[in-house]
């Protein structure tokens, strides 16, 4: 059974940093491209970042380009999102999700990031 | 990246069919056959219902179907059931290796 478990969320002040983690199991992680998708409270979904299985390609939504960095450790079956220079508008539940032909088929339960002073 | 346009709400009675539209541009929906649809019940994780415009993942009922014409994609739910009441989001691959979502449609089963 595919399992994705996010961690690392919490309350942070504007301008601060946070690192999210996603522990994966139940599938061949090192062959799977991965994504982060977020959802602001009461709002819709927004794709945030993509990383290819071998880290050769990384893509970001324009609003986080230069502030967020997606990475992975295939030996540890883990996905990460380093978030710097956080803004109030980055407040959201962040989901890690497996890539499925330009879609996302397995999602974690999500982790809440709150950016507030 | 601009969000795709979905109607905020849709409704139908049990047994009826309802179609939700998702309008983009030639840079996303119209340019690629990579439209997907997600169902999200309140407080739950999104679930993939349709990918690559028309394909259903294993386990998704065939009451759910997808289509596309030009820059508008559609999700049709036939034989509406009470458990279909949820929020539905479309998504599309877009130019420059981006992905965009629609704003979501709240489907009510009357």
PDB file of C-alpha atoms in Angstrom:
ATOM      1  CA  UNK A   1       0.000   0.000   0.000  1.00  0.00           C
ATOM      2  CA  UNK A   2       1.329   3.423  -0.972  1.00  0.00           C
ATOM      3  CA  UNK A   3       1.918   5.682   2.015  1.00  0.00           C
ATOM      4  CA  UNK A   4       3.029   9.298   2.008  1.00  0.00           C
ATOM      5  CA  UNK A   5       3.510  11.003   5.358  1.00  0.00           C
ATOM      6  CA  UNK A   6       4.323  14.709   5.510  1.00  0.00           C
ATOM      7  CA  UNK A   7       5.938  16.433   8.464  1.00  0.00           C
ATOM      8  CA  UNK A   8       7.673  19.671   9.362  1.00  0.00           C
ATOM      9  CA  UNK A   9       4.789  22.099   9.246  1.00  0.00           C
ATOM     10  CA  UNK A  10       3.943  24.687  11.847  1.00  0.00           C
ATOM     11  CA  UNK A  11       3.714  28.383  12.620  1.00  0.00           C
ATOM     12  CA  UNK A  12       6.429  30.669  11.268  1.00  0.00           C
ATOM     13  CA  UNK A  13       6.785  34.433  11.005  1.00  0.00           C
ATOM     14  CA  UNK A  14       6.856  36.202   7.645  1.00  0.00           C
ATOM     15  CA  UNK A  15      10.353  36.047   6.208  1.00  0.00           C
ATOM     16  CA  UNK A  16      11.108  32.833   8.063  1.00  0.00           C
ATOM     17  CA  UNK A  17      12.013  29.366   6.816  1.00  0.00           C
ATOM     18  CA  UNK A  18      10.608  25.893   7.131  1.00  0.00           C
ATOM     19  CA  UNK A  19      11.543  22.492   5.721  1.00  0.00           C
ATOM     20  CA  UNK A  20       8.835  20.000   4.892  1.00  0.00           C
ATOM     21  CA  UNK A  21       9.491  16.281   4.608  1.00  0.00           C
ATOM     22  CA  UNK A  22       7.507  13.490   2.997  1.00  0.00           C
ATOM     23  CA  UNK A  23       8.291   9.879   3.919  1.00  0.00           C
ATOM     24  CA  UNK A  24       7.289   7.458   1.179  1.00  0.00           C
ATOM     25  CA  UNK A  25       6.667   3.722   1.302  1.00  0.00           C
ATOM     26  CA  UNK A  26       4.826   0.993  -0.573  1.00  0.00           C
ATOM     27  CA  UNK A  27       6.175   1.812  -4.035  1.00  0.00           C
ATOM     28  CA  UNK A  28       9.471   2.199  -5.866  1.00  0.00           C
ATOM     29  CA  UNK A  29      10.273   5.733  -4.780  1.00  0.00           C
ATOM     30  CA  UNK A  30      13.503   6.063  -6.757  1.00  0.00           C
ATOM     31  CA  UNK A  31      11.574   5.454 -10.001  1.00  0.00           C
ATOM     32  CA  UNK A  32       8.798   7.925  -9.202  1.00  0.00           C
ATOM     33  CA  UNK A  33       8.679  11.622  -9.940  1.00  0.00           C
ATOM     34  CA  UNK A  34       7.115  13.622  -7.112  1.00  0.00           C
ATOM     35  CA  UNK A  35       5.268  16.850  -6.503  1.00  0.00           C
ATOM     36  CA  UNK A  36       4.168  19.266  -3.812  1.00  0.00           C
ATOM     37  CA  UNK A  37       0.632  20.670  -4.061  1.00  0.00           C
ATOM     38  CA  UNK A  38      -0.868  23.134  -1.589  1.00  0.00           C
ATOM     39  CA  UNK A  39      -4.294  24.295  -0.526  1.00  0.00           C
ATOM     40  CA  UNK A  40      -4.882  27.531   1.353  1.00  0.00           C
ATOM     41  CA  UNK A  41      -7.599  27.344   4.029  1.00  0.00           C
ATOM     42  CA  UNK A  42     -10.997  27.231   2.346  1.00  0.00           C
ATOM     43  CA  UNK A  43      -9.426  27.671  -1.086  1.00  0.00           C
ATOM     44  CA  UNK A  44      -8.569  25.566  -4.113  1.00  0.00           C
ATOM     45  CA  UNK A  45      -5.576  23.451  -5.018  1.00  0.00           C
ATOM     46  CA  UNK A  46      -2.312  24.894  -6.337  1.00  0.00           C
ATOM     47  CA  UNK A  47       0.610  22.952  -7.767  1.00  0.00           C
ATOM     48  CA  UNK A  48       3.863  24.088  -6.144  1.00  0.00           C
ATOM     49  CA  UNK A  49       6.811  22.021  -7.358  1.00  0.00           C
ATOM     50  CA  UNK A  50       7.888  18.933  -9.297  1.00  0.00           C
ATOM     51  CA  UNK A  51      11.020  16.808  -9.137  1.00  0.00           C
ATOM     52  CA  UNK A  52      11.963  14.047 -11.528  1.00  0.00           C
ATOM     53  CA  UNK A  53      12.867  10.651 -10.102  1.00  0.00           C
ATOM     54  CA  UNK A  54      16.597  11.256 -10.687  1.00  0.00           C
ATOM     55  CA  UNK A  55      16.547  14.977  -9.693  1.00  0.00           C
ATOM     56  CA  UNK A  56      17.570  16.025 -13.216  1.00  0.00           C
ATOM     57  CA  UNK A  57      14.483  18.203 -13.602  1.00  0.00           C
ATOM     58  CA  UNK A  58      12.838  20.513 -11.080  1.00  0.00           C
ATOM     59  CA  UNK A  59       9.997  22.936 -11.772  1.00  0.00           C
ATOM     60  CA  UNK A  60       8.171  25.496  -9.641  1.00  0.00           C
ATOM     61  CA  UNK A  61       5.092  27.674  -9.739  1.00  0.00           C
ATOM     62  CA  UNK A  62       6.157  31.260 -10.435  1.00  0.00           C
ATOM     63  CA  UNK A  63       5.108  32.536  -7.012  1.00  0.00           C
ATOM     64  CA  UNK A  64       7.657  30.346  -5.173  1.00  0.00           C
ATOM     65  CA  UNK A  65      10.488  30.376  -7.734  1.00  0.00           C
ATOM     66  CA  UNK A  66      13.709  31.439  -5.996  1.00  0.00           C
ATOM     67  CA  UNK A  67      12.250  30.978  -2.508  1.00  0.00           C
ATOM     68  CA  UNK A  68      11.386  27.257  -2.386  1.00  0.00           C
ATOM     69  CA  UNK A  69      13.617  24.305  -3.241  1.00  0.00           C
ATOM     70  CA  UNK A  70      12.388  20.781  -3.874  1.00  0.00           C
ATOM     71  CA  UNK A  71      14.759  17.895  -3.273  1.00  0.00           C
ATOM     72  CA  UNK A  72      14.755  14.184  -2.517  1.00  0.00           C
ATOM     73  CA  UNK A  73      16.841  11.428  -0.970  1.00  0.00           C
ATOM     74  CA  UNK A  74      16.169   8.203  -2.853  1.00  0.00           C
ATOM     75  CA  UNK A  75      18.204   6.188  -0.361  1.00  0.00           C
ATOM     76  CA  UNK A  76      15.886   7.380   2.415  1.00  0.00           C
ATOM     77  CA  UNK A  77      12.658   7.301   0.336  1.00  0.00           C
ATOM     78  CA  UNK A  78      12.091  10.933   1.257  1.00  0.00           C
ATOM     79  CA  UNK A  79      10.944  14.110  -0.473  1.00  0.00           C
ATOM     80  CA  UNK A  80      11.641  17.603   0.846  1.00  0.00           C
ATOM     81  CA  UNK A  81      10.542  21.183   0.351  1.00  0.00           C
ATOM     82  CA  UNK A  82      12.794  23.901   1.732  1.00  0.00           C
ATOM     83  CA  UNK A  83      10.744  27.070   2.060  1.00  0.00           C
ATOM     84  CA  UNK A  84      12.546  30.384   2.607  1.00  0.00           C
ATOM     85  CA  UNK A  85      11.357  33.988   2.738  1.00  0.00           C
ATOM     86  CA  UNK A  86       7.894  32.776   3.651  1.00  0.00           C
ATOM     87  CA  UNK A  87       4.937  35.060   3.063  1.00  0.00           C
ATOM     88  CA  UNK A  88       1.471  35.187   4.596  1.00  0.00           C
ATOM     89  CA  UNK A  89       0.085  33.952   1.284  1.00  0.00           C
ATOM     90  CA  UNK A  90       2.111  30.732   1.585  1.00  0.00           C
ATOM     91  CA  UNK A  91      -0.200  29.660   4.415  1.00  0.00           C
ATOM     92  CA  UNK A  92      -1.711  26.356   3.307  1.00  0.00           C
ATOM     93  CA  UNK A  93      -1.894  22.629   3.745  1.00  0.00           C
ATOM     94  CA  UNK A  94       0.982  21.169   1.756  1.00  0.00           C
ATOM     95  CA  UNK A  95       0.544  17.736   0.173  1.00  0.00           C
ATOM     96  CA  UNK A  96       3.190  15.537  -1.368  1.00  0.00           C
ATOM     97  CA  UNK A  97       1.873  13.534  -4.302  1.00  0.00           C
ATOM     98  CA  UNK A  98       3.168  10.898  -6.686  1.00  0.00           C
ATOM     99  CA  UNK A  99       3.386  11.678 -10.384  1.00  0.00           C
ATOM    100  CA  UNK A 100       1.066   9.687 -12.642  1.00  0.00           C
ATOM    101  CA  UNK A 101       1.310  10.706 -16.258  1.00  0.00           C
ATOM    102  CA  UNK A 102       1.053  14.460 -15.702  1.00  0.00           C
ATOM    103  CA  UNK A 103      -1.426  13.888 -12.882  1.00  0.00           C
ATOM    104  CA  UNK A 104      -1.195  12.928  -9.210  1.00  0.00           C
ATOM    105  CA  UNK A 105      -2.539   9.595  -8.045  1.00  0.00           C
ATOM    106  CA  UNK A 106      -1.387   9.171  -4.465  1.00  0.00           C
ATOM    107  CA  UNK A 107      -1.492  11.988  -1.912  1.00  0.00           C
ATOM    108  CA  UNK A 108      -0.298  12.306   1.644  1.00  0.00           C
ATOM    109  CA  UNK A 109      -2.594  13.559   4.390  1.00  0.00           C
ATOM    110  CA  UNK A 110      -0.994  16.994   4.207  1.00  0.00           C
ATOM    111  CA  UNK A 111       0.812  19.240   6.654  1.00  0.00           C
ATOM    112  CA  UNK A 112      -0.301  22.728   7.683  1.00  0.00           C
ATOM    113  CA  UNK A 113       2.041  25.667   7.277  1.00  0.00           C
ATOM    114  CA  UNK A 114       0.909  28.922   8.865  1.00  0.00           C
ATOM    115  CA  UNK A 115       2.804  32.120   8.138  1.00  0.00           C
ATOM    116  CA  UNK A 116       1.778  34.832  10.551  1.00  0.00           C
ATOM    117  CA  UNK A 117       3.244  37.414  12.888  1.00  0.00           C
TER     118      UNK A 117
ATOM    119  CA  UNK B   1       0.173  31.070 -14.652  1.00  0.00           C
ATOM    120  CA  UNK B   2      -3.582  31.804 -14.719  1.00  0.00           C
ATOM    121  CA  UNK B   3      -5.970  29.394 -13.101  1.00  0.00           C
ATOM    122  CA  UNK B   4      -8.366  27.423 -15.246  1.00  0.00           C
ATOM    123  CA  UNK B   5     -12.010  28.541 -15.125  1.00  0.00           C
ATOM    124  CA  UNK B   6     -14.621  26.301 -13.534  1.00  0.00           C
ATOM    125  CA  UNK B   7     -18.191  27.122 -12.491  1.00  0.00           C
ATOM    126  CA  UNK B   8     -18.303  27.555  -8.702  1.00  0.00           C
ATOM    127  CA  UNK B   9     -21.255  25.220  -8.347  1.00  0.00           C
ATOM    128  CA  UNK B  10     -23.216  22.489 -10.096  1.00  0.00           C
ATOM    129  CA  UNK B  11     -26.100  20.309  -9.016  1.00  0.00           C
ATOM    130  CA  UNK B  12     -28.293  17.418 -10.041  1.00  0.00           C
ATOM    131  CA  UNK B  13     -30.753  14.940  -8.641  1.00  0.00           C
ATOM    132  CA  UNK B  14     -29.888  11.306  -7.933  1.00  0.00           C
ATOM    133  CA  UNK B  15     -29.722   9.320 -11.143  1.00  0.00           C
ATOM    134  CA  UNK B  16     -29.245  12.378 -13.320  1.00  0.00           C
ATOM    135  CA  UNK B  17     -26.121  13.415 -15.193  1.00  0.00           C
ATOM    136  CA  UNK B  18     -24.146  16.583 -14.578  1.00  0.00           C
ATOM    137  CA  UNK B  19     -21.261  18.073 -16.529  1.00  0.00           C
ATOM    138  CA  UNK B  20     -18.594  20.383 -15.100  1.00  0.00           C
ATOM    139  CA  UNK B  21     -16.583  22.525 -17.493  1.00  0.00           C
ATOM    140  CA  UNK B  22     -12.959  23.624 -17.230  1.00  0.00           C
ATOM    141  CA  UNK B  23     -11.805  26.382 -19.574  1.00  0.00           C
ATOM    142  CA  UNK B  24      -8.211  27.244 -20.256  1.00  0.00           C
ATOM    143  CA  UNK B  25      -6.153  28.470 -23.172  1.00  0.00           C
ATOM    144  CA  UNK B  26      -3.981  27.114 -25.962  1.00  0.00           C
ATOM    145  CA  UNK B  27      -1.092  27.219 -23.461  1.00  0.00           C
ATOM    146  CA  UNK B  28      -2.641  24.614 -21.230  1.00  0.00           C
ATOM    147  CA  UNK B  29      -5.914  22.726 -21.829  1.00  0.00           C
ATOM    148  CA  UNK B  30      -5.966  23.439 -25.561  1.00  0.00           C
ATOM    149  CA  UNK B  31      -2.330  22.598 -26.108  1.00  0.00           C
ATOM    150  CA  UNK B  32      -1.961  19.283 -24.316  1.00  0.00           C
ATOM    151  CA  UNK B  33      -3.979  16.146 -23.638  1.00  0.00           C
ATOM    152  CA  UNK B  34      -2.943  16.219 -19.990  1.00  0.00           C
ATOM    153  CA  UNK B  35      -6.120  17.303 -18.242  1.00  0.00           C
ATOM    154  CA  UNK B  36      -6.930  15.586 -14.957  1.00  0.00           C
ATOM    155  CA  UNK B  37      -9.846  15.792 -12.519  1.00  0.00           C
ATOM    156  CA  UNK B  38      -9.873  15.426  -8.731  1.00  0.00           C
ATOM    157  CA  UNK B  39     -12.659  14.792  -6.243  1.00  0.00           C
ATOM    158  CA  UNK B  40     -12.295  16.187  -2.746  1.00  0.00           C
ATOM    159  CA  UNK B  41     -14.750  15.565   0.055  1.00  0.00           C
ATOM    160  CA  UNK B  42     -14.717  18.043   2.987  1.00  0.00           C
ATOM    161  CA  UNK B  43     -11.658  17.536   5.150  1.00  0.00           C
ATOM    162  CA  UNK B  44     -10.325  14.785   2.916  1.00  0.00           C
ATOM    163  CA  UNK B  45      -7.432  14.338   0.529  1.00  0.00           C
ATOM    164  CA  UNK B  46      -8.013  14.901  -3.207  1.00  0.00           C
ATOM    165  CA  UNK B  47      -8.648  11.769  -5.251  1.00  0.00           C
ATOM    166  CA  UNK B  48      -7.674  11.352  -8.903  1.00  0.00           C
ATOM    167  CA  UNK B  49     -10.769  10.602 -10.996  1.00  0.00           C
ATOM    168  CA  UNK B  50      -9.647  11.231 -14.593  1.00  0.00           C
ATOM    169  CA  UNK B  51      -6.233  11.679 -16.190  1.00  0.00           C
ATOM    170  CA  UNK B  52      -5.041  12.369 -19.721  1.00  0.00           C
ATOM    171  CA  UNK B  53      -8.474  13.875 -20.506  1.00  0.00           C
ATOM    172  CA  UNK B  54     -10.436  10.626 -20.692  1.00  0.00           C
ATOM    173  CA  UNK B  55      -8.649   7.877 -18.756  1.00  0.00           C
ATOM    174  CA  UNK B  56      -9.950   6.493 -15.470  1.00  0.00           C
ATOM    175  CA  UNK B  57      -7.610   5.098 -12.811  1.00  0.00           C
ATOM    176  CA  UNK B  58      -8.384   1.635 -11.547  1.00  0.00           C
ATOM    177  CA  UNK B  59     -11.241   1.713  -9.059  1.00  0.00           C
ATOM    178  CA  UNK B  60     -12.972   4.849 -10.340  1.00  0.00           C
ATOM    179  CA  UNK B  61     -16.560   4.073 -11.407  1.00  0.00           C
ATOM    180  CA  UNK B  62     -17.315   4.339 -15.123  1.00  0.00           C
ATOM    181  CA  UNK B  63     -20.037   6.848 -14.186  1.00  0.00           C
ATOM    182  CA  UNK B  64     -17.222   9.370 -14.328  1.00  0.00           C
ATOM    183  CA  UNK B  65     -16.016  10.374 -17.786  1.00  0.00           C
ATOM    184  CA  UNK B  66     -13.889  13.120 -19.265  1.00  0.00           C
ATOM    185  CA  UNK B  67     -13.705  14.894 -22.589  1.00  0.00           C
ATOM    186  CA  UNK B  68     -12.158  17.922 -24.238  1.00  0.00           C
ATOM    187  CA  UNK B  69     -13.015  20.272 -27.061  1.00  0.00           C
ATOM    188  CA  UNK B  70     -10.537  22.983 -27.934  1.00  0.00           C
ATOM    189  CA  UNK B  71      -9.506  24.718 -24.728  1.00  0.00           C
ATOM    190  CA  UNK B  72     -12.434  23.453 -22.656  1.00  0.00           C
ATOM    191  CA  UNK B  73     -12.383  20.146 -20.814  1.00  0.00           C
ATOM    192  CA  UNK B  74     -15.403  18.566 -19.177  1.00  0.00           C
ATOM    193  CA  UNK B  75     -16.133  16.053 -16.457  1.00  0.00           C
ATOM    194  CA  UNK B  76     -19.453  14.233 -16.676  1.00  0.00           C
ATOM    195  CA  UNK B  77     -20.907  12.330 -13.753  1.00  0.00           C
ATOM    196  CA  UNK B  78     -23.718  10.016 -14.831  1.00  0.00           C
ATOM    197  CA  UNK B  79     -26.206   8.305 -12.554  1.00  0.00           C
ATOM    198  CA  UNK B  80     -25.534  10.775  -9.738  1.00  0.00           C
ATOM    199  CA  UNK B  81     -25.242   9.284  -6.286  1.00  0.00           C
ATOM    200  CA  UNK B  82     -25.264  10.957  -2.886  1.00  0.00           C
ATOM    201  CA  UNK B  83     -21.577  10.139  -2.350  1.00  0.00           C
ATOM    202  CA  UNK B  84     -20.658  12.119  -5.476  1.00  0.00           C
ATOM    203  CA  UNK B  85     -21.350  15.325  -3.577  1.00  0.00           C
ATOM    204  CA  UNK B  86     -17.914  16.924  -3.260  1.00  0.00           C
ATOM    205  CA  UNK B  87     -15.616  19.564  -4.692  1.00  0.00           C
ATOM    206  CA  UNK B  88     -14.143  18.818  -8.104  1.00  0.00           C
ATOM    207  CA  UNK B  89     -10.962  20.345  -9.475  1.00  0.00           C
ATOM    208  CA  UNK B  90      -9.557  20.188 -12.983  1.00  0.00           C
ATOM    209  CA  UNK B  91      -5.868  20.504 -13.717  1.00  0.00           C
ATOM    210  CA  UNK B  92      -3.763  20.762 -16.839  1.00  0.00           C
ATOM    211  CA  UNK B  93      -0.132  20.614 -17.784  1.00  0.00           C
ATOM    212  CA  UNK B  94       0.912  23.990 -19.207  1.00  0.00           C
ATOM    213  CA  UNK B  95       3.747  25.522 -21.190  1.00  0.00           C
ATOM    214  CA  UNK B  96       7.165  25.881 -19.557  1.00  0.00           C
ATOM    215  CA  UNK B  97       6.693  22.790 -17.418  1.00  0.00           C
ATOM    216  CA  UNK B  98       3.988  24.133 -15.167  1.00  0.00           C
ATOM    217  CA  UNK B  99       0.707  22.735 -13.934  1.00  0.00           C
ATOM    218  CA  UNK B 100      -2.438  24.793 -13.311  1.00  0.00           C
ATOM    219  CA  UNK B 101      -5.664  24.015 -11.450  1.00  0.00           C
ATOM    220  CA  UNK B 102      -9.169  25.295 -11.829  1.00  0.00           C
ATOM    221  CA  UNK B 103     -10.797  27.114  -8.946  1.00  0.00           C
ATOM    222  CA  UNK B 104     -13.005  24.147  -8.117  1.00  0.00           C
ATOM    223  CA  UNK B 105     -16.690  23.285  -8.494  1.00  0.00           C
ATOM    224  CA  UNK B 106     -18.916  22.323  -5.597  1.00  0.00           C
ATOM    225  CA  UNK B 107     -21.212  19.529  -6.780  1.00  0.00           C
ATOM    226  CA  UNK B 108     -24.482  19.221  -4.863  1.00  0.00           C
ATOM    227  CA  UNK B 109     -26.708  16.169  -5.155  1.00  0.00           C
ATOM    228  CA  UNK B 110     -30.231  17.457  -4.584  1.00  0.00           C
TER     229      UNK B 110
END
